[in-house]
PDB file of C-alpha atoms in Angstrom:
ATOM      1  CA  UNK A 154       1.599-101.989  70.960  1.00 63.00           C
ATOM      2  CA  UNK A 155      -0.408 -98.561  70.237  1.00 74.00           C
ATOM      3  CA  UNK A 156      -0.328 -96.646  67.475  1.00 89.00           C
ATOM      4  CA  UNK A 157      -0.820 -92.707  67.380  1.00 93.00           C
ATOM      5  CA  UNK A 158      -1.806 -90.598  64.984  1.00 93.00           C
ATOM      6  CA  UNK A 159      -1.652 -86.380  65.301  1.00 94.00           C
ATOM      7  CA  UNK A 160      -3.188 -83.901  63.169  1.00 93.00           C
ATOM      8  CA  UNK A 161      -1.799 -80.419  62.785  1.00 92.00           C
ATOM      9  CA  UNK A 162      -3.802 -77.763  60.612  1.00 90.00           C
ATOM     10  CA  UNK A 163      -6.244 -80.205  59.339  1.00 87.00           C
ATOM     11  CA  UNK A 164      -2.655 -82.748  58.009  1.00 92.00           C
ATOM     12  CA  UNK A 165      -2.861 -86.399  59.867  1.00 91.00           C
ATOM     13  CA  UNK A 166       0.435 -87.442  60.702  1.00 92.00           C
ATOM     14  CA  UNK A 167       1.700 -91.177  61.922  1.00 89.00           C
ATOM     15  CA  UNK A 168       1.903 -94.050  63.014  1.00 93.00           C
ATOM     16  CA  UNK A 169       3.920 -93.320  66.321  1.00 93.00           C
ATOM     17  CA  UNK A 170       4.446 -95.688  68.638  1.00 92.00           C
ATOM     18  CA  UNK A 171       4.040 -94.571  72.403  1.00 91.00           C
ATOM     19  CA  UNK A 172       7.854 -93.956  72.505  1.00 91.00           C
ATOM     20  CA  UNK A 173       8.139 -92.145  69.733  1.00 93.00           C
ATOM     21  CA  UNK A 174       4.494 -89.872  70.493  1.00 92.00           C
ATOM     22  CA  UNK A 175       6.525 -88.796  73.801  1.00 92.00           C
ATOM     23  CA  UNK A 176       9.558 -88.162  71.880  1.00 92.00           C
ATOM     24  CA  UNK A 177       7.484 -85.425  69.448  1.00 93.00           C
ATOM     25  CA  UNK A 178       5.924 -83.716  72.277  1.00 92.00           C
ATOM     26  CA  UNK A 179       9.690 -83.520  74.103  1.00 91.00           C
ATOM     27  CA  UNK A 180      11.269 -82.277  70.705  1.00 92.00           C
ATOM     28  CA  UNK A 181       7.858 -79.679  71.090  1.00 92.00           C
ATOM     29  CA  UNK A 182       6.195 -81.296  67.844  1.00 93.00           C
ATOM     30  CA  UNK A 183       3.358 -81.644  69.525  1.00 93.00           C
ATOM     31  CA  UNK A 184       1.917 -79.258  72.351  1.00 93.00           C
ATOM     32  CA  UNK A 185      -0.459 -80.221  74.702  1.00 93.00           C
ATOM     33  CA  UNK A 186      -2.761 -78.703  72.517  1.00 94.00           C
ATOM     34  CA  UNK A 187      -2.121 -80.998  69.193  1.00 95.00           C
ATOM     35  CA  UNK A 188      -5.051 -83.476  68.129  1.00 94.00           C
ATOM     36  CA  UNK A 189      -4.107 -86.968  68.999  1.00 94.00           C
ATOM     37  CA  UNK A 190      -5.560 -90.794  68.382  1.00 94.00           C
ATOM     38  CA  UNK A 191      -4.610 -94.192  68.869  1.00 91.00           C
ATOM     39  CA  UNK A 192      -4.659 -96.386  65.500  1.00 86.00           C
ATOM     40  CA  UNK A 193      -8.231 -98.174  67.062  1.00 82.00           C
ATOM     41  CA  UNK A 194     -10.131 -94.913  68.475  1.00 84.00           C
ATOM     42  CA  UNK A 195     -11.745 -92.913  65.667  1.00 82.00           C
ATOM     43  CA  UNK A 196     -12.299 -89.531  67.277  1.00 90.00           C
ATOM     44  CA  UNK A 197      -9.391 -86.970  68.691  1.00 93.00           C
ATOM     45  CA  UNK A 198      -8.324 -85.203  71.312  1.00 94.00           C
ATOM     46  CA  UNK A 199      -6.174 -82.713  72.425  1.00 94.00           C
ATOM     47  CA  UNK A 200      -2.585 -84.596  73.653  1.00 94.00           C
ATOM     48  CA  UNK A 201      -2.744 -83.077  77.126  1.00 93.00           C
ATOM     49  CA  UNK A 202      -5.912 -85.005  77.897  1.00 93.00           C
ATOM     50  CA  UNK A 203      -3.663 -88.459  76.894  1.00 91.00           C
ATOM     51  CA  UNK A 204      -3.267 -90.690  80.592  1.00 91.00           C
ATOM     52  CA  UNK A 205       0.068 -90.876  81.495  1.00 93.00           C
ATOM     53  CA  UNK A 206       1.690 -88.964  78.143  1.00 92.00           C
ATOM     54  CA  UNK A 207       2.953 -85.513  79.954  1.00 92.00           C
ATOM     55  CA  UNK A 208       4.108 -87.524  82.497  1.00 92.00           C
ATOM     56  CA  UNK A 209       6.477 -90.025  80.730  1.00 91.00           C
ATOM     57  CA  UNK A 210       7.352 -86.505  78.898  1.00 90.00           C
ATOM     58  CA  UNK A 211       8.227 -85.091  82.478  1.00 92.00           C
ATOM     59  CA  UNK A 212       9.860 -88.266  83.124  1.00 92.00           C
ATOM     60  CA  UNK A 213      11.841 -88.054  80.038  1.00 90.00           C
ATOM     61  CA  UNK A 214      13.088 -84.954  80.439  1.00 90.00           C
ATOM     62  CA  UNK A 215      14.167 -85.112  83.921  1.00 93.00           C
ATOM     63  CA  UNK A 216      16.182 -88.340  82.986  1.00 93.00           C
ATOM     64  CA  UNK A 217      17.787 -86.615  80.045  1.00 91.00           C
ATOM     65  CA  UNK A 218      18.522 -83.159  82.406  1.00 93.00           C
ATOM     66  CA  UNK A 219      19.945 -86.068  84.338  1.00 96.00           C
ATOM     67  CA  UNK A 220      22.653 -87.346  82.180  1.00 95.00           C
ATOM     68  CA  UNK A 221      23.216 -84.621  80.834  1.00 95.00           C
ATOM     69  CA  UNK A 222      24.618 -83.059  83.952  1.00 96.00           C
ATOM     70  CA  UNK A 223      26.495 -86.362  84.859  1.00 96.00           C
ATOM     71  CA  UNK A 224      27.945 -85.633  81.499  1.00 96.00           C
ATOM     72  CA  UNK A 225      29.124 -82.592  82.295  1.00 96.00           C
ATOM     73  CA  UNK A 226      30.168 -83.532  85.782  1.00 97.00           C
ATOM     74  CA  UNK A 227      32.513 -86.470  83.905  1.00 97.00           C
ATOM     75  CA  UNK A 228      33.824 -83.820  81.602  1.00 97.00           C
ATOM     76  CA  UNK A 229      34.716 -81.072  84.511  1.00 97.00           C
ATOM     77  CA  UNK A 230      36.240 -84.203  86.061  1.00 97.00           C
ATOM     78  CA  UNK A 231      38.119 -85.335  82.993  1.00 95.00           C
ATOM     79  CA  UNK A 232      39.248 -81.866  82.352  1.00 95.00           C
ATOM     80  CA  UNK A 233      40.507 -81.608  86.294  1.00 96.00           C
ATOM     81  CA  UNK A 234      41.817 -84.766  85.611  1.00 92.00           C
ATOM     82  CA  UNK A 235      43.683 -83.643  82.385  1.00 91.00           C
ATOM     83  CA  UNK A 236      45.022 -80.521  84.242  1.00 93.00           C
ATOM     84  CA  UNK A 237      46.678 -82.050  87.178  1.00 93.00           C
ATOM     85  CA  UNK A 238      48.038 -84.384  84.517  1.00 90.00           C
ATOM     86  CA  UNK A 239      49.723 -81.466  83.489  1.00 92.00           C
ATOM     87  CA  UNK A 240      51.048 -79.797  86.147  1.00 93.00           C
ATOM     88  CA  UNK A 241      52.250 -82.891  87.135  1.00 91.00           C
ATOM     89  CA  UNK A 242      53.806 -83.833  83.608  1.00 92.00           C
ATOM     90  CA  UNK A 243      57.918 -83.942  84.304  1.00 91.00           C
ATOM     91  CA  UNK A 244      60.942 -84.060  81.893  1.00 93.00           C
ATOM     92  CA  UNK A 245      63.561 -85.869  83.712  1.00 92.00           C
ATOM     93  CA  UNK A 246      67.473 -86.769  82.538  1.00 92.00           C
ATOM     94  CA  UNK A 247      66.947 -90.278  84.582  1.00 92.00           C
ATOM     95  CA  UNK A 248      65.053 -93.487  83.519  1.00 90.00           C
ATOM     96  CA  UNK A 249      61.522 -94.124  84.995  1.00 88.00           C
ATOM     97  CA  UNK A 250      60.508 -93.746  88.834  1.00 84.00           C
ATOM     98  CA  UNK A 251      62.244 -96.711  91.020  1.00 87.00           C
ATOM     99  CA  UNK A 252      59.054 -98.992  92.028  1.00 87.00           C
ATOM    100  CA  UNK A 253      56.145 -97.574  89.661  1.00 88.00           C
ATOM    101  CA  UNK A 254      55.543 -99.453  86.967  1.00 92.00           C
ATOM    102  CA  UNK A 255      55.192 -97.806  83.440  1.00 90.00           C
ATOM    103  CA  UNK A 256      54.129 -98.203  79.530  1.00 94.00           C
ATOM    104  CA  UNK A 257      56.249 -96.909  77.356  1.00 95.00           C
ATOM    105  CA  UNK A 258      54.415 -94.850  74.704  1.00 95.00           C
ATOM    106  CA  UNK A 259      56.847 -93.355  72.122  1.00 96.00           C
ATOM    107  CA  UNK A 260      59.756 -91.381  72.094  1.00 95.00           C
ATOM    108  CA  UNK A 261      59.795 -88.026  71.292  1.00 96.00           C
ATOM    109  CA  UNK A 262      61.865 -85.334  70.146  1.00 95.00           C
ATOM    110  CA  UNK A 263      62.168 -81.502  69.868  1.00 93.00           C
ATOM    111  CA  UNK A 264      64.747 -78.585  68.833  1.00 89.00           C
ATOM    112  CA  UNK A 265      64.750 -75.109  68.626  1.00 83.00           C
ATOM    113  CA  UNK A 266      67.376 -72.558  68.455  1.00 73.00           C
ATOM    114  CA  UNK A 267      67.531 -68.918  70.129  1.00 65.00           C
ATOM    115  CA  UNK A 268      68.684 -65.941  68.891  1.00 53.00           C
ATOM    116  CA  UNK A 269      72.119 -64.525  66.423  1.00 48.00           C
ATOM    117  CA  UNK A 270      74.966 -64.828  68.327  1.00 41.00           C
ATOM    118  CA  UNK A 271      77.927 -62.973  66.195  1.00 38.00           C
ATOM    119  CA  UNK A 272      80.678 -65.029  65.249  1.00 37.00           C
ATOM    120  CA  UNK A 273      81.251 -66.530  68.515  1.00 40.00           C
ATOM    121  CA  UNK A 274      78.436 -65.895  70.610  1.00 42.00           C
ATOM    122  CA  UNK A 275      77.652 -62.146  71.651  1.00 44.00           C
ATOM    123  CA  UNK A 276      75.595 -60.917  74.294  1.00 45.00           C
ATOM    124  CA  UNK A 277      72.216 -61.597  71.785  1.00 57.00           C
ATOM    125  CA  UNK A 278      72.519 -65.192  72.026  1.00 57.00           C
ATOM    126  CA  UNK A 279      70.760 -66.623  75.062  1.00 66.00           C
ATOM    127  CA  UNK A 280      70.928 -70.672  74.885  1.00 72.00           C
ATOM    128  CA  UNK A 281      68.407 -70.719  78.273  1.00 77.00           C
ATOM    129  CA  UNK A 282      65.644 -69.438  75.715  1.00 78.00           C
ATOM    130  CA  UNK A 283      66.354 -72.141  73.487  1.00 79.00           C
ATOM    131  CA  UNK A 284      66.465 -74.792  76.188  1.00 85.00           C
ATOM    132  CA  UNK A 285      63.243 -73.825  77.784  1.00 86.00           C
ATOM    133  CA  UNK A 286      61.531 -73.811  74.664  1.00 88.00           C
ATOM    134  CA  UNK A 287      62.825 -77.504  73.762  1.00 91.00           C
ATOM    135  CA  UNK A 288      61.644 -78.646  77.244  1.00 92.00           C
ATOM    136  CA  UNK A 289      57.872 -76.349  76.126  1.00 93.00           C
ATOM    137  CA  UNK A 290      57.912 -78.710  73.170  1.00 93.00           C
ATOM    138  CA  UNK A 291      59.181 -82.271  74.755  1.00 94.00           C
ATOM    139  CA  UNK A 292      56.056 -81.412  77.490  1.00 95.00           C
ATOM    140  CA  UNK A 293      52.948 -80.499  74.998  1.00 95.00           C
ATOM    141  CA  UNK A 294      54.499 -83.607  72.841  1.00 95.00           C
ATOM    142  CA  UNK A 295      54.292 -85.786  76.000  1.00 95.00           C
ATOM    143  CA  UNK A 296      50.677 -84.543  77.010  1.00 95.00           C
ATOM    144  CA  UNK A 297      49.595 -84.843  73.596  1.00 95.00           C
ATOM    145  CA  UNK A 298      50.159 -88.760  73.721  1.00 95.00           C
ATOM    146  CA  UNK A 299      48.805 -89.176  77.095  1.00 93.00           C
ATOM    147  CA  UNK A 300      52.385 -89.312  78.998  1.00 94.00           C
ATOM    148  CA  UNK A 301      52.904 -88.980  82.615  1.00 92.00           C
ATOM    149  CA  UNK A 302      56.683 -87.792  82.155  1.00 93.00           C
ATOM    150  CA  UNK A 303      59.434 -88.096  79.551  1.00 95.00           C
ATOM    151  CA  UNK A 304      62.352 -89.899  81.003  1.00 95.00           C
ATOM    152  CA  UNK A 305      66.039 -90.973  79.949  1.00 94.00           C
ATOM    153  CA  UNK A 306      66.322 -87.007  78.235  1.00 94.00           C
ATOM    154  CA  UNK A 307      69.132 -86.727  76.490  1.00 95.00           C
ATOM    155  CA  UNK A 308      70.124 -82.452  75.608  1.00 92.00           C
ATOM    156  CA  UNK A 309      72.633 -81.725  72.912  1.00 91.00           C
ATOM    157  CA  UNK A 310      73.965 -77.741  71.576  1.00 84.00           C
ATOM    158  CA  UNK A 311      75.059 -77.023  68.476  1.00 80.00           C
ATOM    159  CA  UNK A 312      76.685 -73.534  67.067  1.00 74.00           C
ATOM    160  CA  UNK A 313      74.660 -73.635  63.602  1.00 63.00           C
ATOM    161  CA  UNK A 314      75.366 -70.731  60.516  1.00 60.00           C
ATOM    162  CA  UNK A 315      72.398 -69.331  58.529  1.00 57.00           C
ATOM    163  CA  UNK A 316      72.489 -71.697  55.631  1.00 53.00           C
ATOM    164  CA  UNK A 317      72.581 -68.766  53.433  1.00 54.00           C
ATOM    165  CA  UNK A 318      75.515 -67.173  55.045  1.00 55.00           C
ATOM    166  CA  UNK A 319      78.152 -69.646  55.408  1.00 55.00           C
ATOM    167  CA  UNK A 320      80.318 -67.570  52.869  1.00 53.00           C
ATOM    168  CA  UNK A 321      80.210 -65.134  54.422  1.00 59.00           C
ATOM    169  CA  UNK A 322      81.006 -66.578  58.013  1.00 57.00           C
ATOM    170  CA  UNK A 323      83.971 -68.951  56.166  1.00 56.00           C
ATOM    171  CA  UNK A 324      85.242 -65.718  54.398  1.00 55.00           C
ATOM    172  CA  UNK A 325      85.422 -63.835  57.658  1.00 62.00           C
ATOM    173  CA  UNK A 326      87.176 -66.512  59.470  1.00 63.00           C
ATOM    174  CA  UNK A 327      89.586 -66.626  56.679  1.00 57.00           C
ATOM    175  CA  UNK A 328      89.769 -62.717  57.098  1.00 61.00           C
ATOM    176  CA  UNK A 329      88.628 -62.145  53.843  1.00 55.00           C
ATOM    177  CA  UNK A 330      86.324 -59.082  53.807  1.00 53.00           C
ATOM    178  CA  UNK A 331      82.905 -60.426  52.662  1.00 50.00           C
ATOM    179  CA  UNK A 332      80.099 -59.956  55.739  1.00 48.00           C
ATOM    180  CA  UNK A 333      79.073 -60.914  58.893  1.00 51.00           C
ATOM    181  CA  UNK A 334      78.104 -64.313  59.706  1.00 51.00           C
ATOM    182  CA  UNK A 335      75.143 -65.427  61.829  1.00 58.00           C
ATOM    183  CA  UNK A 336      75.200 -67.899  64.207  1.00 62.00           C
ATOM    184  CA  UNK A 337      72.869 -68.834  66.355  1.00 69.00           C
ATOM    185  CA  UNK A 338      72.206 -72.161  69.266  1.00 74.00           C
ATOM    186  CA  UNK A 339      70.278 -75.096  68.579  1.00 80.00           C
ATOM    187  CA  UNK A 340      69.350 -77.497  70.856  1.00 87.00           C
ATOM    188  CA  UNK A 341      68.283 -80.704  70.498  1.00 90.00           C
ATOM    189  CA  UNK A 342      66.764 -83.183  72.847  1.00 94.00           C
ATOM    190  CA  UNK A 343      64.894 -86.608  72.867  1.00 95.00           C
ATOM    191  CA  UNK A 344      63.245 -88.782  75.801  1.00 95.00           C
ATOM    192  CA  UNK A 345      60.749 -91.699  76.259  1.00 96.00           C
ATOM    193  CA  UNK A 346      57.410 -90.333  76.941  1.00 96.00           C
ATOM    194  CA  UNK A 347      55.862 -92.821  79.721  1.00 95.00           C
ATOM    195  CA  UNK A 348      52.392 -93.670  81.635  1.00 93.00           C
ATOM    196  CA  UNK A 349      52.450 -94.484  85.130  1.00 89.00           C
ATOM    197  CA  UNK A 350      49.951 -97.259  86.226  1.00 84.00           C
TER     198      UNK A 350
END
């Protein structure tokens, strides 16, 4: 197998091998221009007068402009792919699609709560927000393993006081003067994230 040599401002560089020569003038080490030699010639010459080297770079290049758009073709696709997944991605309250078969991945859970609701629920509180949020959650928990849906969902409420106000809620309640309470909905919910084969 060859060796190459090239010389830039008077500075010998090498050995190359052929592979590694096309490889310097791709990564524009050397220009067509550069002083070359194989390991048994003694005298140079410029790399553009080398048989067969600009075309193995042309070669090169065309095979790596390639791949490089099948890359980005497989990513587009993987991202389409990822997308529909998506759209597609469904909480339900029932067990797994009669006749598909499925992996179980994990289960998952998520809660949030939506806004003060008085003592007993005034026109502030609005449990839809909360519930649409815990179903946000439940689906970007889902994608985020690689789920197809999240079936069996069980949703539970709860009226929950500010931790810090419970005094003032119980004292109320008892009709004790001493503040107003907050309350506010929480709802909870858990499923079985799934893949369908």
């Amino acid at each position: 197998m060859a060796s190459w040599f090239y010389r830039i401002m008077g500075d010998e560089f090498g050995p190359l091998s052929t592979q590694q020569l096309i490889d310097a003038v791709i990564q524009k080490t050397i220009s067509g221009d550069t002083d070359v030699r194989k390991d048994s010639e003694s005298g140079w010459k410029p790399a553009m007068l080398v048989n067969g080297l600009f075309a193995a770079v042309d070669k090169k290049n065309a095979e790596f402009q390639r791949e490089e758009g099948q890359r980005r073709q497989a990513e587009i696709e993987a991202a389409e792919k990822e997308r529909r997944r998506w759209d597609n991605l469904k909480i339900s309250t029932c067990g797994p699609v009669p006749g598909k078969v499925c992996r179980v991945i994990d289960t998952i859970f998520a809660m949030d709560s939506s806004g003060e609701a008085g003592l007993f629920f005034s026109s502030k509180a609005v449990p839809e927000d909360a519930f649409a949020k815990v179903k946000e959650q439940l689906l970007h928990r889902a994608f985020e393993l690689g789920a197809d849906a999240v079936v069996s969902c069980q949703f539970e409420y709860r009226v929950a006081v500010s931790t810090n106000e419970t005094a003032a809620v119980i004292a109320k309640m008892a009709g004790i003067s001493g503040g107003r309470g907050s309350l506010c909905v929480e709802i909870f919910a858990y499923g079985t994230a799934v893949s369908y084969e």
